[in-house]
């Protein structure tokens, strides 16, 4: 595990964008796992910027999104299809036919989940999976109770997740879908590399539990401790409860929270 503590959200996003851009440069046919939510928006803006500067080309990459709500059409403003279009795909040159997002409106959702897994296999597996984290420790929509063996499937959302997401649905909980299709924990852990991002003081507790607490189904993100190639980029608020733990456990970490600019990738 490599933990990077950035000064603020902008720095976190810049570091994450640099890291992903480097992966694309090293491997133009990268299979990139994408996440939605507010956390990766800055990373996507960074990638768009690098694309505009002609520093990266998305022409040959393939993308797989973590999840999608059940029942929302791709053009619904709160669907993850729409989110990805607006926050990334409208601005870069990923070929449409190599963008994969679960279809939450598939007539046979079980079949959709199986074919999503098969598709990932067909593309040779995910090279790097971007992840945000929910306050309940979910990654993708793998809510507490998700097993380490879980694969892409239909899940019911936790009350905390529905409440947290109501802000995107006019604060009306009744409008928030209660089910989603999500990659499983095993699907995520099979990625060759994982990049976990978190910002804000409201994520400090769950980050502490995720990285240094017991590995348990009640905090699905804690399974990431088992991943051999995990990078975590945090802002200093999300890292707020870590510093003593990092030091006392001898964990490799780089703290850029006091510096202007800089960072492992410049
Ligand atoms: P957020 O959501 O990025 O909007 O905080 C993260 C998540 O629920 O995975």
Coordinates of C-alpha atoms and ligand atoms in Angstrom, one line a residue, residues 36-40 66-67 80 131-136 138-141 161 164-165 167-168 197 199 202-203, ligand 1:
X36 CA -18.6 8.1 -10.2
X37 CA -19.5 10.3 -7.3
X38 CA -18.1 13.7 -6.4
X39 CA -14.6 12.5 -5.5
X40 CA -13.2 11.6 -9.0
X66 CA -18.0 0.2 -11.4
X67 CA -21.7 0.5 -11.2
X80 CA -23.9 7.1 -14.1
X131 CA -12.3 4.0 -6.5
X132 CA -14.1 6.4 -4.2
X133 CA -15.5 5.3 -0.9
X134 CA -18.8 5.7 0.9
X135 CA -19.0 6.7 4.6
X136 CA -20.2 3.2 5.3
X138 CA -18.7 0.8 0.3
X139 CA -16.7 0.6 -2.9
X140 CA -18.7 0.6 -6.0
X141 CA -22.1 -0.2 -4.5
X161 CA -26.1 5.6 0.9
X164 CA -26.1 10.5 1.1
X165 CA -27.2 10.4 -2.5
X167 CA -28.6 15.4 -2.5
X168 CA -28.5 14.5 -6.2
X197 CA -9.3 8.5 -3.5
X199 CA -11.3 13.9 0.5
X202 CA -16.4 13.2 6.7
X203 CA -14.2 10.5 5.2
Ligands
LIG1 P1 -18.6 10.6 -3.2 O1 -19.1 9.2 -3.1 O2 -17.4 10.6 -4.1 O3 -19.7 11.5 -3.7 O4 -18.2 11.0 -1.7 C1 -18.3 8.1 -3.0 C2 -19.0 6.8 -3.0 O5 -20.1 6.7 -2.5 O6 -18.4 5.8 -3.5

